[in-house]
Amino acid sequence: MKTIFSFLCACAPFVVSAHGEQFEVIEVLAPKESLTIASANHTSAYLDERFTFSLNRTIADQLTSLSGVSLNGQGGQFQSYAIRGFSRGRIRTEIDGIPIITDRRAGNSASFIAPSLLNLGHVIKGPSSALYGSQAMGGVVSLSSEMSDKTQVAGSVQSHNQGVNLSFKHQKDDFTSAFAYQHANNDSAPSGDELSTQFERASALVRYKVQHQGFTATYSWLPSYGESIGKSNVKYPTQQLSDYPEELHSLAQVQLNGDENWMAKFYHHYQNWDSRTVRFERYGGLSQYQGHTLGGQWLQHIDLMGNESHWGIDWLSRKGVKITSDYLVVDEFALSPLGNEMNADEDNLALYGKTHWQWGRVDFDLGLRYDWLKQQSEQSEDATDGRLNASFAAMLPLSDIVDLGLDIGTGFRYPTLSERLFYGQTPRGLIVGNQALDPETSVGSQLSLHWHVSDEVSVYGAVYHYDLDNYIDRYETASGYLTYQNLSHAQISGFEAEFRWYASEYFEHIVSYQQQSGEDNHQQRLDDLHPRKLSWTMLVHFDNWSLSNAYRHTFGADEVGGSEIQRDAFTVWDVSVEHQLTDRQTVSVVINNLTDETYYGSLDEDAALQPERSVKLSTSIQF
């Protein structure tokens, strides 16, 4: 607790250092936003703050309100997510354009930052995500800390885990400062079982923009510190205890914008965290991780034969990636100390471009990207590869109210450092990397339909299919440890749909559905695919009151992947009531899991139960 408050005090001078200064407001677009091949928005889904009343522990909970996104992995504060069945190293997560690469086996996520500091976000789905490089084959989660001019203080308390969330956000002209403090004890499942979900975290943000001689410079820093972070797992507390004693992150960047013609940026992400695991009567140990992610980007707008086009250069470098594992193994009633250390670097340089043109009523987009990648380690020989990928999209208006979209593209994913080189104990078990892994490659296609029935009613639907070669699969060997292998072929197919009805100025309804299938070359189902899900959300606004109602039904899963377990169907119901007390203050009451349903967050065999019914009281004041 003292460490957390010391962190807050250290950040306090940045909150007030520019108070009273007056600067011109300059809007800066999110990096690479114009490079998404989504000229008709048929490959992007945007987060809506009105849906954050559902179980809102991390940004992963918010993302699952979007069709095509689901949770995967064991759960807890580092809950990861899947986009259309792609997970782990196949999803790129970025904050303000900075890629988040944590080498966690379940996948990268931005859960180390308080969700209240992330105000905008969208998910890029479909083959067009290939323009983002190796770890974007399955999609991109792009989050932003940009906010409107205001000063806001907010706080909430939660019943079941004594959870506390406090935040302060200040945006005035070109200066932004914010910090958030979170604390929670362990949750309980409806069955009464205790869940290892306790944590304490402080996050902060400082951003400053200045205009000089025709360009805008933006400087930002986003630090976060957490401690005593529980690791949710079905084996807790009788078979295994897992937690993260400490976690430190620092994201810093400088970005230059020249009018609307070019953008250049440099960024740095430093992380240092520990993972501790005790399996009773088997082993106990501590893994320590640290690493630097450095990078830069140049994006240039050009007019190519009268067509709007962009080209750019990406540089991504990972330096000093070090994972040290020290643990004790029970061997015939004696304790044997073992240890291992991974030291590795990675460099990725890419050239990419996109052009947009129109032929008659049809809009076209074409994108190309070439990547050169090199991995170095003391434990292995250098690994080098180069890949060229392409994306093509077309949007055809069938009528004034119906648009048909086609998206085709290739992609690749290079094995992560931990998949190739890591050796050590984790909450999942003993992981042994495979240096002989080949890169995955994919060919994806998507057909989408947008039907604007009227000003009040709209319908969206999409079908998609991916063929994947050298699919990287994690499996358990006969000796009981986990490692990775390439499957010669795999495929993923799915369907998602959304119906929106603005019944009146007071009522809005949103109904969505998703289903998916996927198998490897042995006709075995892949891990991390979406179970079928049907959801209905109703929003009601009347005078100074608003009611939000979310009803999500997940169908039973009889066919599951090799590291998953069959699950029964379940329904989760969340309700929120908000009242505008004054022009400046709002209060709200949120009830999560109203019916106290017993359910799991994912199909993962180690996934723990989700929390019981809880009540959260919140208030926010604007100045």
XYZ file of C-alpha atoms in Angstrom:
623
model
C 0.000 0.000 0.000
C 2.820 2.415 0.851
C 4.460 1.707 -2.502
C 1.261 2.517 -4.376
C 0.774 5.826 -2.592
C 4.435 6.723 -3.123
C 3.817 6.188 -6.817
C 0.809 8.529 -6.727
C 2.780 11.212 -4.895
C 5.581 10.966 -7.452
C 3.057 11.579 -10.234
C 1.333 14.493 -8.494
C 3.766 17.234 -9.671
C 2.957 16.381 -13.283
C -0.743 16.903 -12.602
C -0.318 20.558 -11.658
C 2.874 21.626 -13.423
C 1.078 23.202 -16.387
C -2.021 24.420 -14.577
C -3.232 27.741 -15.876
C -1.394 27.580 -19.209
C -3.454 28.346 -22.334
C -2.675 26.590 -25.606
C -4.450 26.028 -28.910
C -6.259 22.686 -29.204
C -4.775 20.462 -31.897
C -6.575 17.222 -32.820
C -4.232 14.305 -33.529
C -5.524 11.164 -35.232
C -4.546 7.794 -33.850
C -1.410 6.480 -35.577
C -2.024 4.312 -38.616
C -5.790 4.893 -38.385
C -5.898 5.757 -42.096
C -4.119 2.507 -42.964
C -6.943 0.215 -41.918
C -8.543 -1.075 -45.114
C -12.040 -0.270 -43.933
C -13.269 2.461 -46.230
C -16.859 1.564 -45.400
C -16.256 0.545 -41.766
C -16.932 -3.116 -42.481
C -13.874 -4.366 -40.601
C -13.932 -2.202 -37.446
C -16.008 -2.230 -34.269
C -15.858 0.682 -31.813
C -16.130 0.586 -28.045
C -19.116 2.433 -26.594
C -18.738 3.838 -23.057
C -22.420 3.166 -22.454
C -21.649 -0.555 -22.237
C -18.955 -0.350 -19.556
C -21.497 -1.090 -16.810
C -20.990 -4.828 -17.321
C -18.324 -6.616 -15.295
C -15.591 -4.021 -15.805
C -12.403 -5.266 -14.168
C -10.059 -4.723 -17.107
C -10.255 -3.533 -20.703
C -10.879 -7.179 -21.702
C -14.344 -7.029 -20.118
C -15.230 -3.982 -22.237
C -14.002 -5.607 -25.449
C -16.337 -8.593 -25.042
C -19.312 -6.267 -25.591
C -18.294 -6.290 -29.281
C -19.373 -9.093 -31.588
C -16.485 -11.314 -32.618
C -14.538 -10.812 -29.361
C -14.436 -13.257 -26.443
C -12.295 -14.019 -23.392
C -9.712 -16.782 -23.434
C -7.157 -18.147 -21.004
C -7.442 -18.703 -17.261
C -8.760 -15.291 -16.237
C -7.926 -12.779 -13.531
C -6.352 -9.359 -13.880
C -4.343 -10.439 -16.927
C -7.336 -11.825 -18.763
C -6.604 -12.107 -22.475
C -9.023 -12.092 -25.397
C -9.592 -13.642 -28.794
C -10.833 -11.989 -31.993
C -12.743 -14.392 -34.218
C -10.894 -17.337 -32.709
C -7.433 -15.806 -33.088
C -5.600 -15.398 -29.801
C -2.203 -15.341 -28.095
C 0.462 -13.911 -30.435
C -2.019 -13.502 -33.284
C -3.644 -10.362 -31.832
C -1.897 -6.984 -31.762
C -2.821 -4.745 -28.823
C -1.688 -1.130 -28.846
C -2.151 1.922 -26.624
C -1.888 5.295 -28.365
C -0.178 3.429 -31.195
C 2.417 1.738 -28.928
C 2.383 -2.071 -29.417
C 2.001 -3.994 -26.153
C 4.148 -7.146 -26.192
C 4.415 -8.897 -22.820
C 5.469 -12.450 -23.807
C 2.673 -13.928 -21.711
C 1.750 -17.328 -23.116
C -2.019 -16.603 -23.028
C -1.544 -13.457 -25.129
C -0.815 -9.775 -24.764
C -3.326 -7.396 -23.209
C -3.497 -3.874 -21.824
C -4.962 -4.970 -18.483
C -2.093 -3.416 -16.503
C -3.719 0.007 -17.052
C -6.905 1.144 -15.314
C -9.782 1.058 -17.859
C -10.814 4.574 -16.766
C -7.666 6.002 -18.417
C -8.556 4.486 -21.799
C -11.319 6.578 -23.306
C -11.486 5.463 -26.928
C -10.911 2.148 -28.633
C -11.763 -0.027 -31.559
C -11.168 -3.549 -32.830
C -10.013 -4.171 -36.392
C -11.333 -7.482 -37.657
C -10.729 -9.224 -40.954
C -7.752 -9.849 -43.248
C -6.959 -6.119 -43.575
C -5.205 -6.268 -40.197
C -2.178 -7.691 -42.080
C -0.975 -4.101 -42.553
C -0.047 -4.090 -38.856
C 2.516 -6.856 -39.224
C 3.424 -10.172 -37.625
C 1.336 -10.145 -34.451
C -1.797 -8.804 -36.131
C -2.764 -11.767 -38.291
C -6.047 -12.167 -36.429
C -6.859 -8.526 -35.688
C -5.896 -5.392 -33.802
C -7.117 -3.921 -30.514
C -6.344 -0.201 -30.740
C -6.862 1.829 -27.539
C -6.472 5.557 -26.970
C -6.115 7.782 -23.919
C -7.281 10.891 -25.813
C -10.093 12.744 -24.016
C -12.222 15.853 -24.390
C -11.563 19.126 -22.547
C -12.804 18.588 -19.005
C -11.766 17.908 -15.438
C -13.421 14.899 -13.842
C -13.211 13.137 -10.498
C -14.852 9.718 -10.228
C -15.068 6.938 -7.682
C -16.816 3.641 -7.101
C -17.124 0.929 -4.445
C -18.166 -2.665 -5.012
C -19.899 -5.028 -2.616
C -18.514 -8.526 -3.061
C -14.773 -7.802 -3.075
C -14.681 -4.407 -1.338
C -13.361 -3.056 -4.628
C -12.414 0.636 -4.775
C -11.777 2.642 -7.955
C -10.726 6.300 -7.834
C -9.750 8.425 -10.825
C -8.879 12.011 -11.711
C -8.747 13.224 -15.319
C -7.846 16.717 -16.486
C -7.769 17.937 -20.074
C -7.279 21.642 -20.729
C -6.232 22.919 -24.134
C -3.012 21.016 -24.919
C -2.243 19.557 -21.482
C -3.621 16.276 -20.163
C -3.027 14.685 -16.774
C -4.760 11.770 -15.103
C -4.291 9.072 -12.519
C -6.292 6.138 -11.230
C -6.092 3.962 -8.124
C -7.666 0.493 -7.895
C -7.852 -1.997 -5.070
C -9.864 -5.173 -4.560
C -9.887 -8.240 -2.328
C -10.619 -11.740 -3.551
C -13.987 -12.375 -5.193
C -16.270 -15.300 -4.472
C -18.141 -17.486 -6.936
C -21.906 -18.101 -6.531
C -20.972 -21.506 -5.089
C -19.051 -19.755 -2.292
C -15.620 -20.757 -3.624
C -12.965 -18.099 -3.126
C -11.364 -16.715 -6.290
C -7.770 -15.469 -6.437
C -8.562 -12.037 -7.896
C -7.154 -9.532 -5.384
C -4.960 -6.704 -6.669
C -3.776 -3.156 -6.082
C -2.741 -0.796 -8.883
C -1.970 2.844 -9.643
C -1.832 4.242 -13.188
C -1.119 7.758 -14.420
C -0.988 9.766 -17.643
C 0.752 12.981 -18.693
C 0.475 14.399 -22.225
C 1.497 17.745 -23.682
C 1.044 19.111 -27.209
C 2.765 22.111 -28.733
C 2.533 23.672 -32.199
C 5.648 25.058 -33.823
C 6.414 26.161 -37.411
C 3.708 24.128 -39.122
C 3.894 20.888 -37.137
C 2.507 19.607 -33.851
C 4.628 17.794 -31.273
C 2.978 15.501 -28.710
C 4.836 14.169 -25.661
C 3.228 11.542 -23.453
C 4.064 9.237 -20.537
C 1.840 6.510 -19.100
C 3.259 4.670 -16.053
C 1.551 1.908 -14.087
C 2.483 -0.015 -10.944
C 0.688 -3.001 -9.435
C 1.309 -5.382 -6.553
C -0.227 -8.432 -4.848
C -2.081 -9.398 -8.045
C -3.870 -12.728 -7.714
C -3.907 -15.240 -10.569
C -7.310 -16.790 -11.055
C -7.133 -20.535 -11.664
C -9.445 -23.519 -11.179
C -6.766 -25.173 -9.001
C -6.898 -22.365 -6.402
C -6.606 -22.758 -3.419
C -6.339 -26.539 -2.881
C -3.800 -27.458 -5.571
C -2.055 -24.299 -6.688
C -1.349 -20.721 -5.606
C -0.285 -18.196 -8.250
C 0.201 -14.461 -8.102
C 2.174 -11.507 -9.444
C 3.978 -9.846 -6.502
C 4.904 -6.721 -8.483
C 4.421 -5.277 -11.953
C 5.829 -2.044 -13.394
C 5.157 -0.568 -16.833
C 6.220 2.708 -18.428
C 4.996 3.839 -21.862
C 6.558 6.991 -23.320
C 6.461 8.477 -26.797
C 7.094 11.573 -28.909
C 4.962 12.175 -31.990
C 5.279 14.838 -34.709
C 2.452 15.711 -37.112
C 2.966 17.912 -40.159
C -0.484 19.254 -40.995
C -2.318 16.259 -42.496
C 0.504 15.082 -44.784
C 2.883 13.179 -42.519
C 3.427 11.765 -39.069
C 6.561 10.532 -37.274
C 6.809 8.978 -33.831
C 9.208 7.242 -31.440
C 8.105 5.174 -28.444
C 9.465 3.114 -25.550
C 7.734 0.534 -23.346
C 9.638 -0.724 -20.295
C 8.181 -3.548 -18.210
C 9.383 -5.403 -15.148
C 7.179 -7.956 -13.410
C 7.332 -11.145 -11.346
C 5.223 -14.308 -11.482
C 5.092 -16.711 -8.529
C 3.600 -20.223 -8.561
C 3.318 -22.950 -5.918
C 1.922 -26.373 -6.844
C 1.539 -28.332 -3.636
C 3.775 -31.404 -3.352
C 5.233 -30.723 -6.826
C 7.156 -27.454 -7.121
C 7.271 -23.769 -6.285
C 9.095 -20.986 -8.011
C 9.447 -17.391 -9.106
C 9.859 -16.025 -12.656
C 11.190 -12.511 -13.153
C 10.592 -10.696 -16.423
C 11.958 -7.469 -17.822
C 12.287 -6.011 -21.285
C 12.298 -2.908 -23.470
C 10.128 -2.348 -26.547
C 11.498 0.422 -28.748
C 10.072 1.606 -32.014
C 9.370 4.297 -34.525
C 7.046 4.994 -37.390
C 6.851 7.271 -40.414
C 3.524 7.756 -42.213
C 3.218 9.878 -45.361
C 0.100 10.904 -47.271
C 0.557 11.103 -51.040
C -1.587 11.641 -54.124
C -0.970 8.652 -56.422
C -2.459 9.282 -59.876
C -5.320 11.162 -58.255
C -5.949 8.460 -55.651
C -5.622 8.986 -51.897
C -2.646 6.915 -50.756
C -0.325 6.427 -47.798
C 3.046 4.807 -47.311
C 5.047 4.256 -44.183
C 7.980 2.670 -42.389
C 7.684 0.685 -39.156
C 10.579 -0.111 -36.838
C 9.990 -2.344 -33.823
C 12.830 -3.512 -31.602
C 12.780 -5.547 -28.405
C 15.944 -5.257 -26.346
C 17.058 -6.821 -23.078
C 14.181 -9.304 -22.913
C 15.138 -11.378 -19.887
C 13.120 -14.069 -18.101
C 14.725 -15.667 -15.045
C 13.083 -18.739 -13.514
C 14.136 -20.115 -10.114
C 12.099 -22.906 -8.549
C 12.204 -25.914 -6.244
C 11.023 -29.302 -7.503
C 9.919 -32.139 -5.210
C 12.008 -35.181 -6.115
C 11.509 -38.289 -3.944
C 10.659 -36.195 -0.879
C 13.652 -33.876 -1.417
C 13.719 -30.356 -2.787
C 15.899 -29.834 -5.864
C 16.685 -26.240 -6.853
C 16.507 -25.535 -10.591
C 16.978 -22.368 -12.559
C 16.952 -21.057 -16.095
C 17.453 -17.711 -17.783
C 16.307 -16.528 -21.213
C 18.038 -13.534 -22.825
C 16.823 -12.460 -26.246
C 16.438 -9.535 -28.655
C 14.177 -9.007 -31.650
C 14.207 -6.518 -34.526
C 11.435 -5.932 -37.052
C 11.642 -3.437 -39.949
C 8.736 -3.018 -42.349
C 7.678 -0.965 -45.365
C 3.962 -0.689 -46.117
C 1.486 1.288 -48.183
C -2.169 1.613 -49.038
C -4.121 3.250 -51.840
C -7.817 3.985 -52.252
C -9.692 4.554 -55.501
C -13.226 4.554 -56.845
C -14.572 2.992 -60.004
C -18.168 3.887 -60.655
C -20.001 3.325 -57.389
C -17.480 0.810 -56.034
C -14.751 1.771 -53.530
C -11.485 -0.180 -53.606
C -8.525 -0.400 -51.226
C -5.216 -2.152 -51.808
C -2.512 -2.579 -49.163
C 0.985 -4.086 -49.227
C 3.478 -4.710 -46.429
C 6.947 -6.250 -46.381
C 8.463 -7.330 -43.042
C 12.046 -8.244 -42.195
C 12.456 -9.843 -38.775
C 15.414 -11.136 -36.773
C 15.564 -12.844 -33.356
C 18.790 -13.235 -31.384
C 19.471 -15.174 -28.203
C 22.296 -16.577 -26.136
C 20.471 -19.913 -26.117
C 20.074 -20.354 -29.890
C 21.281 -19.395 -33.322
C 19.934 -16.225 -34.912
C 16.626 -16.609 -36.750
C 15.862 -14.308 -39.704
C 12.881 -14.128 -42.052
C 11.150 -11.805 -44.521
C 7.502 -11.763 -45.622
C 5.378 -9.867 -48.154
C 1.624 -9.645 -47.481
C -1.251 -7.993 -49.304
C -4.826 -6.941 -48.565
C -7.659 -6.037 -50.935
C -11.068 -4.620 -50.047
C -14.076 -3.516 -52.072
C -17.362 -1.926 -51.056
C -20.287 -2.164 -53.492
C -23.504 -0.197 -52.848
C -26.283 -2.561 -53.925
C -28.813 0.227 -53.355
C -29.156 3.447 -51.405
C -29.567 1.438 -48.203
C -27.548 -1.770 -48.746
C -23.745 -2.080 -48.986
C -21.852 -5.281 -49.748
C -18.208 -5.539 -48.669
C -15.442 -7.945 -49.669
C -12.116 -8.239 -47.832
C -9.295 -10.614 -48.863
C -5.774 -10.721 -47.503
C -2.724 -12.715 -46.531
C -0.944 -12.568 -43.180
C 1.829 -14.144 -41.157
C 2.925 -14.551 -37.542
C 6.472 -15.149 -36.454
C 6.887 -17.319 -33.316
C 7.225 -15.224 -30.165
C 10.421 -15.198 -28.138
C 8.814 -17.247 -25.376
C 7.381 -19.824 -27.805
C 10.866 -20.436 -29.213
C 13.131 -19.904 -26.223
C 11.397 -19.930 -22.816
C 12.036 -22.759 -20.359
C 10.521 -22.666 -16.902
C 7.588 -23.132 -14.552
C 4.453 -20.997 -15.000
C 0.920 -21.069 -13.542
C 0.126 -23.294 -16.541
C 2.925 -25.773 -15.770
C 6.430 -26.410 -17.132
C 6.806 -24.673 -20.519
C 9.558 -25.737 -22.924
C 10.056 -23.626 -26.049
C 10.670 -25.025 -29.522
C 13.441 -23.302 -31.473
C 12.452 -25.115 -34.677
C 9.039 -23.445 -35.008
C 8.180 -22.055 -38.455
C 6.134 -18.851 -38.994
C 2.380 -19.180 -39.440
C 0.832 -17.940 -42.679
C -2.810 -17.257 -43.515
C -5.165 -16.468 -46.376
C -8.382 -14.867 -45.153
C -11.601 -13.692 -46.749
C -14.660 -11.870 -45.468
C -18.025 -10.955 -46.954
C -20.058 -8.350 -45.081
C -23.453 -6.713 -45.469
C -24.642 -3.350 -44.131
C -28.391 -2.753 -44.446
C -29.660 0.656 -43.340
C -33.319 -0.275 -43.230
C -34.344 3.195 -42.018
C -33.119 6.005 -39.801
C -34.131 3.842 -36.829
C -33.079 0.336 -37.925
C -29.774 -1.062 -39.207
C -28.475 -4.603 -39.753
C -24.868 -5.811 -40.044
C -23.673 -9.292 -40.887
C -20.368 -10.898 -41.850
C -19.129 -14.368 -42.803
C -15.410 -15.120 -42.817
C -12.971 -17.941 -43.503
C -9.232 -18.378 -42.888
C -6.842 -21.051 -44.161
C -3.699 -21.271 -42.019
C -0.437 -23.109 -42.633
C 2.139 -24.027 -39.951
C -0.414 -23.186 -37.234
C 1.437 -22.964 -33.890
C -0.230 -25.245 -31.355
C 0.582 -25.701 -27.664
C 0.283 -29.296 -26.425
C 1.227 -31.501 -23.482
C 3.879 -34.140 -24.027
C 3.925 -37.664 -22.611
C 6.418 -36.411 -20.022
C 3.870 -33.914 -18.702
C 5.397 -30.617 -19.851
C 3.944 -28.141 -22.361
C 5.613 -27.206 -25.629
C 4.736 -25.998 -29.128
C 4.508 -27.551 -32.564
C 3.540 -26.542 -36.100
C 0.397 -28.081 -37.550
C 0.581 -28.365 -41.318
C -2.866 -26.849 -41.829
C -5.824 -25.378 -39.931
C -8.928 -23.406 -40.809
C -11.318 -21.048 -39.027
C -14.787 -20.019 -40.215
C -17.521 -17.983 -38.593
C -20.537 -15.724 -38.751
C -21.523 -12.639 -36.763
C -24.524 -10.319 -36.967
C -25.856 -7.233 -35.232
C -29.291 -5.595 -35.244
C -29.765 -2.015 -33.970
C -33.163 -0.430 -33.397
C -33.569 3.153 -32.231
C -37.167 2.653 -31.143
C -37.578 6.305 -30.093
C -35.573 9.124 -28.621
C -35.817 7.238 -25.314
C -35.243 3.584 -26.297
C -32.411 1.809 -28.115
C -32.032 -1.943 -28.660
C -28.979 -3.875 -29.836
C -29.101 -7.610 -30.579
C -26.006 -9.536 -31.689
C -25.137 -13.148 -32.450
C -21.886 -15.010 -33.183
C -20.841 -18.563 -33.934
C -17.615 -20.173 -35.106
C -15.892 -23.388 -36.096
C -12.277 -24.356 -36.678
C -10.158 -27.478 -36.946
C -6.622 -28.613 -37.655
C -5.406 -31.042 -40.322
C -6.457 -33.964 -38.075
C -10.047 -32.650 -37.842
C -9.466 -31.737 -34.181
C -11.145 -28.560 -32.937
C -8.819 -25.606 -32.302
C -8.476 -23.900 -28.937
C -9.880 -20.426 -28.155
C -12.766 -20.472 -30.639
C -15.922 -18.568 -29.682
C -18.821 -20.511 -28.234
C -22.149 -19.493 -29.760
C -23.471 -16.366 -28.056
C -26.650 -14.280 -28.302
C -26.829 -10.911 -26.551
C -29.454 -8.193 -26.127
C -28.787 -4.732 -24.778
C -31.464 -2.130 -24.082
C -30.719 1.515 -23.319
C -33.449 3.776 -21.911
C -33.108 7.552 -21.458
C -35.726 9.690 -19.747
C -35.170 13.181 -18.326
C -32.224 12.848 -15.907
C -32.429 9.061 -15.679
C -30.936 6.299 -17.816
C -31.322 2.532 -17.594
C -28.982 0.024 -19.232
C -29.852 -3.639 -19.479
C -27.464 -6.293 -20.866
C -28.602 -9.874 -21.317
C -26.062 -12.365 -22.733
C -26.744 -16.047 -23.370
C -23.802 -18.339 -24.150
C -24.799 -21.704 -25.576
C -23.371 -24.949 -24.267
C -20.069 -26.117 -25.771
C -19.943 -29.831 -26.582
C -17.029 -29.670 -29.032
C -13.892 -28.112 -27.542
C -10.155 -27.877 -28.189
C -7.456 -30.097 -26.736
C -6.793 -27.855 -23.704
C -10.452 -26.963 -23.103
C -13.388 -28.443 -21.203
C -17.027 -28.792 -22.240
C -19.217 -26.151 -20.626
C -22.953 -25.888 -19.991
C -24.994 -23.001 -21.341
C -25.343 -19.943 -19.117
C -26.975 -16.539 -19.085
C -25.522 -13.385 -17.532
C -27.724 -10.376 -16.800
C -26.304 -6.951 -15.870
C -28.335 -3.845 -15.032
C -27.310 -0.212 -14.516
C -29.319 2.828 -13.369
C -27.762 6.290 -13.661
C -29.121 9.614 -12.431
C -27.918 13.080 -13.364
C -28.022 14.879 -10.008
C -26.795 18.207 -11.366
C -25.200 19.518 -14.525
C -21.875 18.393 -13.079
C -22.553 15.252 -11.049
C -23.940 11.808 -11.862
C -24.515 8.777 -9.635
C -25.140 5.191 -10.702
C -25.940 1.757 -9.329
C -24.771 -1.315 -11.236
C -25.783 -4.906 -10.494
C -23.577 -7.498 -12.177
C -24.723 -11.101 -12.570
C -28.187 -10.224 -11.313
C -29.386 -13.851 -11.218
C -26.179 -15.063 -9.477
C -25.380 -17.409 -12.355
C -22.533 -19.915 -11.994
C -20.339 -19.764 -15.097
C -16.778 -19.777 -16.425
C -15.120 -16.943 -18.325
C -13.774 -19.235 -21.058
C -13.555 -22.864 -22.161
C -9.955 -23.140 -20.943
C -9.401 -26.209 -18.754
C -7.771 -24.029 -16.073
C -10.346 -21.210 -16.187
C -11.829 -20.301 -12.809
C -15.454 -19.495 -12.047
C -16.593 -15.902 -12.471
C -17.702 -13.679 -9.534
C -21.060 -13.882 -7.805
C -23.737 -11.184 -7.941
C -22.368 -7.802 -6.908
C -23.529 -4.208 -6.504
C -21.364 -1.241 -7.482
C -22.057 2.370 -6.482
C -20.370 5.091 -8.563
C -20.303 8.848 -8.848
C -18.494 11.329 -11.084
C -18.146 15.110 -10.868
C -17.035 17.435 -13.660
C -15.502 20.847 -13.135
